[in-house]
Short mmCIF file of N, CA, C and O in Angstrom, two decimals:
data_model
loop_
_atom_site.label_atom_id
_atom_site.label_comp_id
_atom_site.label_asym_id
_atom_site.label_seq_id
_atom_site.Cartn_x
_atom_site.Cartn_y
_atom_site.Cartn_z
N MET D 242 106.95 23.46 -25.09
CA MET D 242 106.31 24.74 -24.90
C MET D 242 104.83 24.51 -24.61
O MET D 242 104.21 23.64 -25.20
N LYS D 243 104.32 25.32 -23.70
CA LYS D 243 102.93 25.17 -23.29
C LYS D 243 102.19 26.48 -23.55
O LYS D 243 102.43 27.48 -22.89
N PHE D 244 101.30 26.46 -24.51
CA PHE D 244 100.53 27.65 -24.85
C PHE D 244 99.11 27.49 -24.32
O PHE D 244 98.50 26.43 -24.48
N THR D 245 98.60 28.54 -23.69
CA THR D 245 97.24 28.48 -23.16
C THR D 245 96.28 29.35 -23.96
O THR D 245 95.15 28.97 -24.19
N PHE D 246 96.72 30.53 -24.34
CA PHE D 246 95.92 31.48 -25.11
C PHE D 246 94.57 31.77 -24.46
O PHE D 246 93.59 32.02 -25.12
N THR D 247 94.50 31.70 -23.13
CA THR D 247 93.24 31.97 -22.45
C THR D 247 93.28 33.22 -21.59
O THR D 247 92.25 33.70 -21.17
N GLY D 248 94.46 33.74 -21.35
CA GLY D 248 94.59 34.90 -20.48
C GLY D 248 94.36 36.20 -21.20
O GLY D 248 93.92 36.25 -22.36
N ASP D 249 94.68 37.27 -20.51
CA ASP D 249 94.53 38.60 -21.07
C ASP D 249 95.73 38.99 -21.93
O ASP D 249 95.69 40.00 -22.63
N LYS D 250 96.78 38.19 -21.88
CA LYS D 250 98.01 38.49 -22.61
C LYS D 250 97.82 38.23 -24.10
O LYS D 250 97.28 37.20 -24.49
N PRO D 251 98.26 39.15 -24.95
CA PRO D 251 98.16 38.92 -26.40
C PRO D 251 98.92 37.65 -26.80
O PRO D 251 99.96 37.31 -26.22
N ILE D 252 98.39 36.96 -27.79
CA ILE D 252 98.96 35.69 -28.24
C ILE D 252 100.41 35.86 -28.68
O ILE D 252 101.26 35.03 -28.34
N TYR D 253 100.73 36.92 -29.39
CA TYR D 253 102.11 37.10 -29.86
C TYR D 253 103.09 37.25 -28.70
O TYR D 253 104.22 36.78 -28.78
N LEU D 254 102.65 37.87 -27.60
CA LEU D 254 103.52 37.97 -26.42
C LEU D 254 103.73 36.61 -25.76
O LEU D 254 104.83 36.29 -25.31
N GLU D 255 102.67 35.82 -25.72
CA GLU D 255 102.80 34.48 -25.15
C GLU D 255 103.75 33.63 -25.99
O GLU D 255 104.57 32.88 -25.46
N ILE D 256 103.67 33.76 -27.29
CA ILE D 256 104.59 33.03 -28.19
C ILE D 256 106.02 33.45 -27.90
O ILE D 256 106.90 32.61 -27.74
N ALA D 257 106.27 34.76 -27.82
CA ALA D 257 107.63 35.25 -27.53
C ALA D 257 108.11 34.73 -26.18
O ALA D 257 109.25 34.27 -26.07
N GLN D 258 107.25 34.76 -25.17
CA GLN D 258 107.66 34.32 -23.84
C GLN D 258 107.91 32.82 -23.78
O GLN D 258 108.85 32.36 -23.13
N GLN D 259 107.07 32.04 -24.46
CA GLN D 259 107.26 30.59 -24.47
C GLN D 259 108.53 30.19 -25.23
O GLN D 259 109.26 29.30 -24.80
N LEU D 260 108.78 30.85 -26.34
CA LEU D 260 110.02 30.58 -27.08
C LEU D 260 111.24 30.98 -26.26
O LEU D 260 112.22 30.25 -26.19
N GLU D 261 111.14 32.16 -25.62
CA GLU D 261 112.25 32.61 -24.77
C GLU D 261 112.51 31.60 -23.65
O GLU D 261 113.65 31.24 -23.37
N ASP D 262 111.44 31.11 -23.03
CA ASP D 262 111.60 30.14 -21.95
C ASP D 262 112.20 28.83 -22.46
O ASP D 262 113.04 28.23 -21.79
N ALA D 263 111.80 28.40 -23.64
CA ALA D 263 112.36 27.18 -24.23
C ALA D 263 113.85 27.35 -24.52
O ALA D 263 114.63 26.41 -24.34
N ILE D 264 114.24 28.52 -24.95
CA ILE D 264 115.66 28.79 -25.18
C ILE D 264 116.41 28.81 -23.85
O ILE D 264 117.47 28.20 -23.70
N PHE D 265 115.83 29.49 -22.87
CA PHE D 265 116.45 29.63 -21.55
C PHE D 265 116.66 28.27 -20.88
O PHE D 265 117.68 28.03 -20.25
N THR D 266 115.70 27.37 -21.03
CA THR D 266 115.78 26.06 -20.37
C THR D 266 116.52 25.01 -21.19
O THR D 266 116.63 23.86 -20.78
N GLY D 267 117.00 25.39 -22.40
CA GLY D 267 117.82 24.48 -23.17
C GLY D 267 117.07 23.63 -24.17
O GLY D 267 117.67 22.76 -24.82
N VAL D 268 115.77 23.84 -24.32
CA VAL D 268 115.03 23.09 -25.33
C VAL D 268 115.59 23.40 -26.71
O VAL D 268 115.74 22.52 -27.56
N TYR D 269 115.93 24.67 -26.91
CA TYR D 269 116.58 25.12 -28.15
C TYR D 269 117.93 25.73 -27.78
O TYR D 269 118.00 26.90 -27.42
N PRO D 270 119.00 24.94 -27.84
CA PRO D 270 120.33 25.48 -27.50
C PRO D 270 120.77 26.55 -28.50
O PRO D 270 120.24 26.66 -29.60
N GLU D 271 121.75 27.31 -28.08
CA GLU D 271 122.30 28.37 -28.93
C GLU D 271 122.80 27.78 -30.25
O GLU D 271 123.36 26.69 -30.28
N GLU D 272 122.55 28.52 -31.32
CA GLU D 272 122.91 28.16 -32.69
C GLU D 272 122.14 26.96 -33.24
O GLU D 272 122.55 26.35 -34.22
N THR D 273 120.98 26.65 -32.63
CA THR D 273 120.10 25.62 -33.19
C THR D 273 118.85 26.29 -33.74
O THR D 273 118.49 27.39 -33.34
N GLN D 274 118.19 25.59 -34.64
CA GLN D 274 117.01 26.13 -35.28
C GLN D 274 115.79 25.97 -34.38
O GLN D 274 115.64 24.96 -33.68
N ILE D 275 114.92 26.98 -34.40
CA ILE D 275 113.64 26.89 -33.70
C ILE D 275 112.57 26.57 -34.74
O ILE D 275 112.81 26.69 -35.95
N PRO D 276 111.38 26.15 -34.30
CA PRO D 276 110.32 25.86 -35.29
C PRO D 276 110.02 27.08 -36.15
O PRO D 276 110.10 28.22 -35.69
N SER D 277 109.65 26.82 -37.38
CA SER D 277 109.35 27.90 -38.31
C SER D 277 108.01 28.55 -37.97
O SER D 277 107.18 27.99 -37.24
N THR D 278 107.83 29.72 -38.52
CA THR D 278 106.56 30.44 -38.37
C THR D 278 105.41 29.56 -38.84
O THR D 278 104.37 29.46 -38.17
N THR D 279 105.60 28.91 -39.97
CA THR D 279 104.55 28.04 -40.52
C THR D 279 104.27 26.86 -39.60
O THR D 279 103.11 26.53 -39.33
N GLU D 280 105.33 26.20 -39.12
CA GLU D 280 105.15 25.05 -38.22
C GLU D 280 104.35 25.45 -36.98
O GLU D 280 103.41 24.74 -36.59
N LEU D 281 104.74 26.56 -36.37
CA LEU D 281 104.03 27.00 -35.16
C LEU D 281 102.60 27.41 -35.46
O LEU D 281 101.68 27.06 -34.72
N SER D 282 102.39 28.14 -36.56
CA SER D 282 101.03 28.60 -36.87
C SER D 282 100.10 27.43 -37.17
O SER D 282 98.95 27.43 -36.75
N VAL D 283 100.62 26.40 -37.86
CA VAL D 283 99.80 25.22 -38.16
C VAL D 283 99.52 24.42 -36.88
O VAL D 283 98.37 24.06 -36.61
N SER D 284 100.55 24.17 -36.09
CA SER D 284 100.35 23.35 -34.88
C SER D 284 99.50 24.06 -33.83
O SER D 284 98.75 23.42 -33.11
N LEU D 285 99.57 25.39 -33.77
CA LEU D 285 98.79 26.14 -32.79
C LEU D 285 97.47 26.66 -33.37
O LEU D 285 96.66 27.21 -32.64
N GLN D 286 97.30 26.47 -34.66
CA GLN D 286 96.10 26.91 -35.38
C GLN D 286 95.85 28.41 -35.18
O GLN D 286 94.76 28.84 -34.78
N ILE D 287 96.91 29.19 -35.44
CA ILE D 287 96.82 30.64 -35.36
C ILE D 287 97.44 31.26 -36.62
O ILE D 287 98.14 30.58 -37.37
N ASN D 288 97.20 32.51 -36.80
CA ASN D 288 97.68 33.24 -37.97
C ASN D 288 99.22 33.30 -37.97
O ASN D 288 99.82 33.62 -36.94
N PRO D 289 99.87 33.01 -39.11
CA PRO D 289 101.33 33.10 -39.18
C PRO D 289 101.86 34.50 -38.82
O PRO D 289 102.95 34.62 -38.27
N ALA D 290 101.10 35.53 -39.12
CA ALA D 290 101.54 36.90 -38.79
C ALA D 290 101.64 37.09 -37.27
O ALA D 290 102.51 37.82 -36.79
N THR D 291 100.78 36.41 -36.52
CA THR D 291 100.82 36.48 -35.06
C THR D 291 102.09 35.82 -34.54
O THR D 291 102.77 36.35 -33.66
N VAL D 292 102.41 34.65 -35.10
CA VAL D 292 103.64 33.95 -34.72
C VAL D 292 104.85 34.81 -35.06
O VAL D 292 105.76 34.98 -34.24
N LEU D 293 104.86 35.38 -36.26
CA LEU D 293 105.98 36.21 -36.69
C LEU D 293 106.15 37.43 -35.78
O LEU D 293 107.27 37.81 -35.45
N LYS D 294 105.05 38.01 -35.36
CA LYS D 294 105.11 39.17 -34.46
C LYS D 294 105.79 38.78 -33.14
O LYS D 294 106.62 39.52 -32.62
N GLY D 295 105.47 37.60 -32.63
CA GLY D 295 106.12 37.11 -31.41
C GLY D 295 107.60 36.84 -31.63
O GLY D 295 108.44 37.19 -30.80
N MET D 296 107.93 36.23 -32.75
CA MET D 296 109.33 35.95 -33.06
C MET D 296 110.13 37.23 -33.24
O MET D 296 111.28 37.31 -32.84
N ASN D 297 109.50 38.23 -33.85
CA ASN D 297 110.20 39.50 -34.08
C ASN D 297 110.58 40.20 -32.78
O ASN D 297 111.55 40.95 -32.74
N ILE D 298 109.82 39.96 -31.73
CA ILE D 298 110.21 40.49 -30.41
C ILE D 298 111.57 39.93 -30.02
O ILE D 298 112.46 40.65 -29.57
N LEU D 299 111.74 38.62 -30.23
CA LEU D 299 113.02 37.97 -29.88
C LEU D 299 114.13 38.39 -30.83
O LEU D 299 115.30 38.47 -30.41
N VAL D 300 113.80 38.67 -32.07
CA VAL D 300 114.80 39.19 -33.02
C VAL D 300 115.26 40.56 -32.54
O VAL D 300 116.46 40.85 -32.47
N ASP D 301 114.30 41.41 -32.16
CA ASP D 301 114.62 42.76 -31.69
C ASP D 301 115.46 42.73 -30.40
O ASP D 301 116.26 43.63 -30.16
N GLU D 302 115.26 41.71 -29.58
CA GLU D 302 116.02 41.56 -28.33
C GLU D 302 117.35 40.85 -28.55
O GLU D 302 118.06 40.56 -27.60
N ASP D 303 117.66 40.51 -29.80
CA ASP D 303 118.92 39.85 -30.16
C ASP D 303 119.03 38.44 -29.56
O ASP D 303 120.11 37.99 -29.21
N ILE D 304 117.89 37.75 -29.48
CA ILE D 304 117.83 36.39 -28.94
C ILE D 304 117.86 35.37 -30.08
O ILE D 304 118.48 34.32 -29.97
N ILE D 305 117.14 35.67 -31.15
CA ILE D 305 117.13 34.79 -32.33
C ILE D 305 117.47 35.62 -33.57
O ILE D 305 117.40 36.85 -33.54
N TYR D 306 117.84 34.93 -34.62
CA TYR D 306 118.14 35.60 -35.89
C TYR D 306 117.71 34.71 -37.04
O TYR D 306 117.53 33.50 -36.88
N LYS D 307 117.54 35.33 -38.19
CA LYS D 307 117.10 34.60 -39.37
C LYS D 307 118.28 34.30 -40.28
O LYS D 307 119.09 35.17 -40.56
N LYS D 308 118.36 33.04 -40.70
CA LYS D 308 119.30 32.65 -41.75
C LYS D 308 118.47 32.54 -43.02
O LYS D 308 117.56 31.70 -43.11
N ARG D 309 118.77 33.40 -43.94
CA ARG D 309 117.97 33.47 -45.16
C ARG D 309 117.85 32.10 -45.83
O ARG D 309 118.84 31.42 -46.09
N GLY D 310 116.62 31.70 -46.07
CA GLY D 310 116.34 30.44 -46.73
C GLY D 310 116.37 29.23 -45.81
O GLY D 310 116.03 28.13 -46.22
N LEU D 311 116.78 29.41 -44.57
CA LEU D 311 116.88 28.29 -43.63
C LEU D 311 115.92 28.38 -42.45
O LEU D 311 115.46 27.37 -41.93
N GLY D 312 115.65 29.58 -41.97
CA GLY D 312 114.75 29.74 -40.83
C GLY D 312 115.37 30.55 -39.71
O GLY D 312 116.38 31.25 -39.90
N MET D 313 114.77 30.45 -38.56
CA MET D 313 115.20 31.19 -37.37
C MET D 313 116.08 30.30 -36.49
O MET D 313 115.80 29.12 -36.30
N PHE D 314 117.13 30.94 -35.94
CA PHE D 314 118.08 30.22 -35.10
C PHE D 314 118.32 31.01 -33.81
O PHE D 314 118.19 32.23 -33.78
N VAL D 315 118.70 30.27 -32.78
CA VAL D 315 119.03 30.89 -31.49
C VAL D 315 120.42 31.48 -31.59
O VAL D 315 121.37 30.81 -32.02
N LYS D 316 120.54 32.72 -31.20
CA LYS D 316 121.80 33.43 -31.31
C LYS D 316 122.76 33.02 -30.18
O LYS D 316 122.35 32.75 -29.06
N THR D 317 124.05 32.97 -30.50
CA THR D 317 125.07 32.74 -29.47
C THR D 317 124.98 33.88 -28.44
O THR D 317 124.89 35.03 -28.82
N GLY D 318 124.95 33.51 -27.18
CA GLY D 318 124.84 34.50 -26.11
C GLY D 318 123.40 34.78 -25.69
O GLY D 318 123.16 35.58 -24.79
N ALA D 319 122.45 34.10 -26.33
CA ALA D 319 121.03 34.34 -26.04
C ALA D 319 120.68 34.03 -24.59
O ALA D 319 119.96 34.79 -23.94
N VAL D 320 121.20 32.93 -24.07
CA VAL D 320 120.87 32.54 -22.69
C VAL D 320 121.37 33.59 -21.70
O VAL D 320 120.66 33.94 -20.76
N GLY D 321 122.54 34.14 -21.94
CA GLY D 321 123.07 35.19 -21.08
C GLY D 321 122.20 36.44 -21.13
O GLY D 321 121.95 37.07 -20.10
N LYS D 322 121.72 36.80 -22.31
CA LYS D 322 120.84 37.96 -22.45
C LYS D 322 119.52 37.74 -21.73
O LYS D 322 118.99 38.63 -21.08
N ILE D 323 118.99 36.54 -21.87
CA ILE D 323 117.73 36.21 -21.19
C ILE D 323 117.94 36.24 -19.67
O ILE D 323 117.11 36.76 -18.93
N THR D 324 119.07 35.69 -19.22
CA THR D 324 119.38 35.69 -17.79
C THR D 324 119.44 37.11 -17.26
O THR D 324 118.84 37.43 -16.23
N ASP D 325 120.15 37.99 -17.96
CA ASP D 325 120.25 39.40 -17.54
C ASP D 325 118.88 40.06 -17.50
O ASP D 325 118.55 40.77 -16.55
N LYS D 326 118.09 39.83 -18.52
CA LYS D 326 116.75 40.41 -18.60
C LYS D 326 115.90 39.93 -17.42
O LYS D 326 115.20 40.72 -16.78
N ARG D 327 115.97 38.64 -17.12
CA ARG D 327 115.16 38.08 -16.04
C ARG D 327 115.64 38.54 -14.66
O ARG D 327 114.83 38.74 -13.76
N LYS D 328 116.94 38.73 -14.52
CA LYS D 328 117.46 39.26 -13.25
C LYS D 328 116.95 40.67 -13.01
O LYS D 328 116.55 41.01 -11.90
N LYS D 329 116.95 41.49 -14.06
CA LYS D 329 116.45 42.86 -13.94
C LYS D 329 114.97 42.86 -13.60
O LYS D 329 114.51 43.64 -12.76
N SER D 330 114.23 42.00 -14.23
CA SER D 330 112.80 41.89 -13.96
C SER D 330 112.54 41.40 -12.54
O SER D 330 111.65 41.90 -11.84
N PHE D 331 113.33 40.42 -12.11
CA PHE D 331 113.21 39.88 -10.75
C PHE D 331 113.48 40.97 -9.71
O PHE D 331 112.76 41.12 -8.73
N TYR D 332 114.53 41.75 -9.97
CA TYR D 332 114.86 42.85 -9.06
C TYR D 332 113.71 43.85 -8.98
O TYR D 332 113.26 44.23 -7.90
N ALA D 333 113.21 44.26 -10.14
CA ALA D 333 112.15 45.27 -10.18
C ALA D 333 110.84 44.77 -9.58
O ALA D 333 110.14 45.51 -8.89
N SER D 334 110.53 43.51 -9.80
CA SER D 334 109.25 42.96 -9.34
C SER D 334 109.26 42.49 -7.89
O SER D 334 108.23 42.53 -7.23
N PHE D 335 110.41 41.99 -7.42
CA PHE D 335 110.45 41.37 -6.10
C PHE D 335 111.41 42.04 -5.11
O PHE D 335 111.03 42.34 -3.99
N ILE D 336 112.64 42.23 -5.53
CA ILE D 336 113.66 42.72 -4.60
C ILE D 336 113.42 44.18 -4.21
O ILE D 336 113.44 44.51 -3.02
N LYS D 337 113.19 45.04 -5.19
CA LYS D 337 112.99 46.45 -4.89
C LYS D 337 111.79 46.66 -3.95
O LYS D 337 111.93 47.36 -2.93
N PRO D 338 110.62 46.05 -4.23
CA PRO D 338 109.50 46.21 -3.28
C PRO D 338 109.82 45.64 -1.90
O PRO D 338 109.41 46.21 -0.88
N LEU D 339 110.56 44.53 -1.86
CA LEU D 339 110.96 43.95 -0.58
C LEU D 339 111.82 44.93 0.21
O LEU D 339 111.60 45.14 1.42
N LEU D 340 112.79 45.55 -0.45
CA LEU D 340 113.68 46.49 0.23
C LEU D 340 112.94 47.74 0.69
O LEU D 340 113.22 48.27 1.77
N ILE D 341 111.99 48.19 -0.10
CA ILE D 341 111.19 49.36 0.30
C ILE D 341 110.39 49.04 1.56
O ILE D 341 110.36 49.83 2.51
N GLU D 342 109.76 47.88 1.58
CA GLU D 342 108.97 47.49 2.75
C GLU D 342 109.87 47.23 3.96
O GLU D 342 109.53 47.59 5.09
N ALA D 343 111.03 46.61 3.72
CA ALA D 343 111.97 46.36 4.81
C ALA D 343 112.44 47.66 5.45
O ALA D 343 112.59 47.75 6.67
N GLU D 344 112.65 48.67 4.62
CA GLU D 344 113.06 49.98 5.15
C GLU D 344 111.95 50.58 6.01
O GLU D 344 112.20 51.12 7.08
N LYS D 345 110.71 50.45 5.57
CA LYS D 345 109.57 50.96 6.34
C LYS D 345 109.47 50.25 7.70
O LYS D 345 109.08 50.85 8.69
N LEU D 346 109.84 48.98 7.70
CA LEU D 346 109.78 48.18 8.94
C LEU D 346 111.05 48.29 9.77
O LEU D 346 111.16 47.66 10.82
N ASN D 347 112.01 49.06 9.28
CA ASN D 347 113.31 49.21 9.95
C ASN D 347 114.01 47.88 10.19
O ASN D 347 114.60 47.65 11.25
N LEU D 348 113.93 47.01 9.20
CA LEU D 348 114.58 45.70 9.30
C LEU D 348 116.06 45.84 8.95
O LEU D 348 116.42 46.53 8.00
N SER D 349 116.89 45.15 9.71
CA SER D 349 118.32 45.13 9.39
C SER D 349 118.56 44.13 8.26
O SER D 349 117.69 43.31 7.93
N GLU D 350 119.75 44.19 7.70
CA GLU D 350 120.11 43.24 6.64
C GLU D 350 120.01 41.80 7.14
O GLU D 350 119.51 40.93 6.44
N ASP D 351 120.49 41.57 8.37
CA ASP D 351 120.41 40.22 8.96
C ASP D 351 118.96 39.77 9.13
O ASP D 351 118.63 38.61 8.88
N GLU D 352 118.10 40.68 9.56
CA GLU D 352 116.69 40.32 9.73
C GLU D 352 116.05 39.98 8.38
O GLU D 352 115.28 39.03 8.28
N ILE D 353 116.40 40.73 7.36
CA ILE D 353 115.87 40.45 6.02
C ILE D 353 116.34 39.07 5.55
O ILE D 353 115.54 38.25 5.07
N LEU D 354 117.63 38.80 5.71
CA LEU D 354 118.17 37.49 5.30
C LEU D 354 117.54 36.35 6.08
O LEU D 354 117.23 35.30 5.50
N ASN D 355 117.32 36.55 7.36
CA ASN D 355 116.68 35.51 8.17
C ASN D 355 115.24 35.26 7.71
O ASN D 355 114.79 34.11 7.67
N LEU D 356 114.54 36.33 7.36
CA LEU D 356 113.18 36.15 6.85
C LEU D 356 113.19 35.40 5.52
O LEU D 356 112.35 34.53 5.29
N ILE D 357 114.14 35.73 4.67
CA ILE D 357 114.25 35.04 3.37
C ILE D 357 114.55 33.57 3.58
O ILE D 357 114.00 32.70 2.91
N LYS D 358 115.41 33.28 4.54
CA LYS D 358 115.78 31.90 4.83
C LYS D 358 114.70 31.16 5.62
O LYS D 358 114.81 29.96 5.85
N GLY D 359 113.68 31.89 6.07
CA GLY D 359 112.61 31.26 6.85
C GLY D 359 112.98 31.11 8.31
O GLY D 359 112.43 30.26 9.00
N GLU D 360 113.89 31.93 8.77
CA GLU D 360 114.37 31.84 10.14
C GLU D 360 113.84 32.99 10.98
O GLU D 360 114.55 33.59 11.75
N ASN D 361 112.57 33.31 10.84
CA ASN D 361 111.96 34.39 11.61
C ASN D 361 111.74 33.89 13.03
O ASN D 361 110.98 32.97 13.28
N LYS D 362 112.45 34.50 13.98
CA LYS D 362 112.44 34.01 15.36
C LYS D 362 111.53 34.85 16.25
O LYS D 362 111.58 34.74 17.45
N LYS D 363 110.71 35.70 15.64
CA LYS D 363 109.83 36.53 16.45
C LYS D 363 108.47 35.93 16.53
O LYS D 363 107.94 35.29 15.73
#
């Protein structure tokens, strides 16, 4: 995980996003333990409450869960949930604006696909 803590994004959101990305890429497979709030707060030199706030985002999204007395674990099905979430975000951020602009330009489906493939022949 790579934390920068230099942007405009709140630290707890960056923690949630970095943990989510680590789960998505297989650093923390489903049903394995993730670092504890204390471990992350000590290694990142930040308040444990900030780490917990980031983790709670993933708990609320049903990505991780707490085993009492043991710590936080990646939930079965977490990667699928993250994939669905990212597909929706990708659609909203990239595909929908692309389709709106393509409609304004009166581009056909084939023309759009050719542009995506880098086969613009004009």
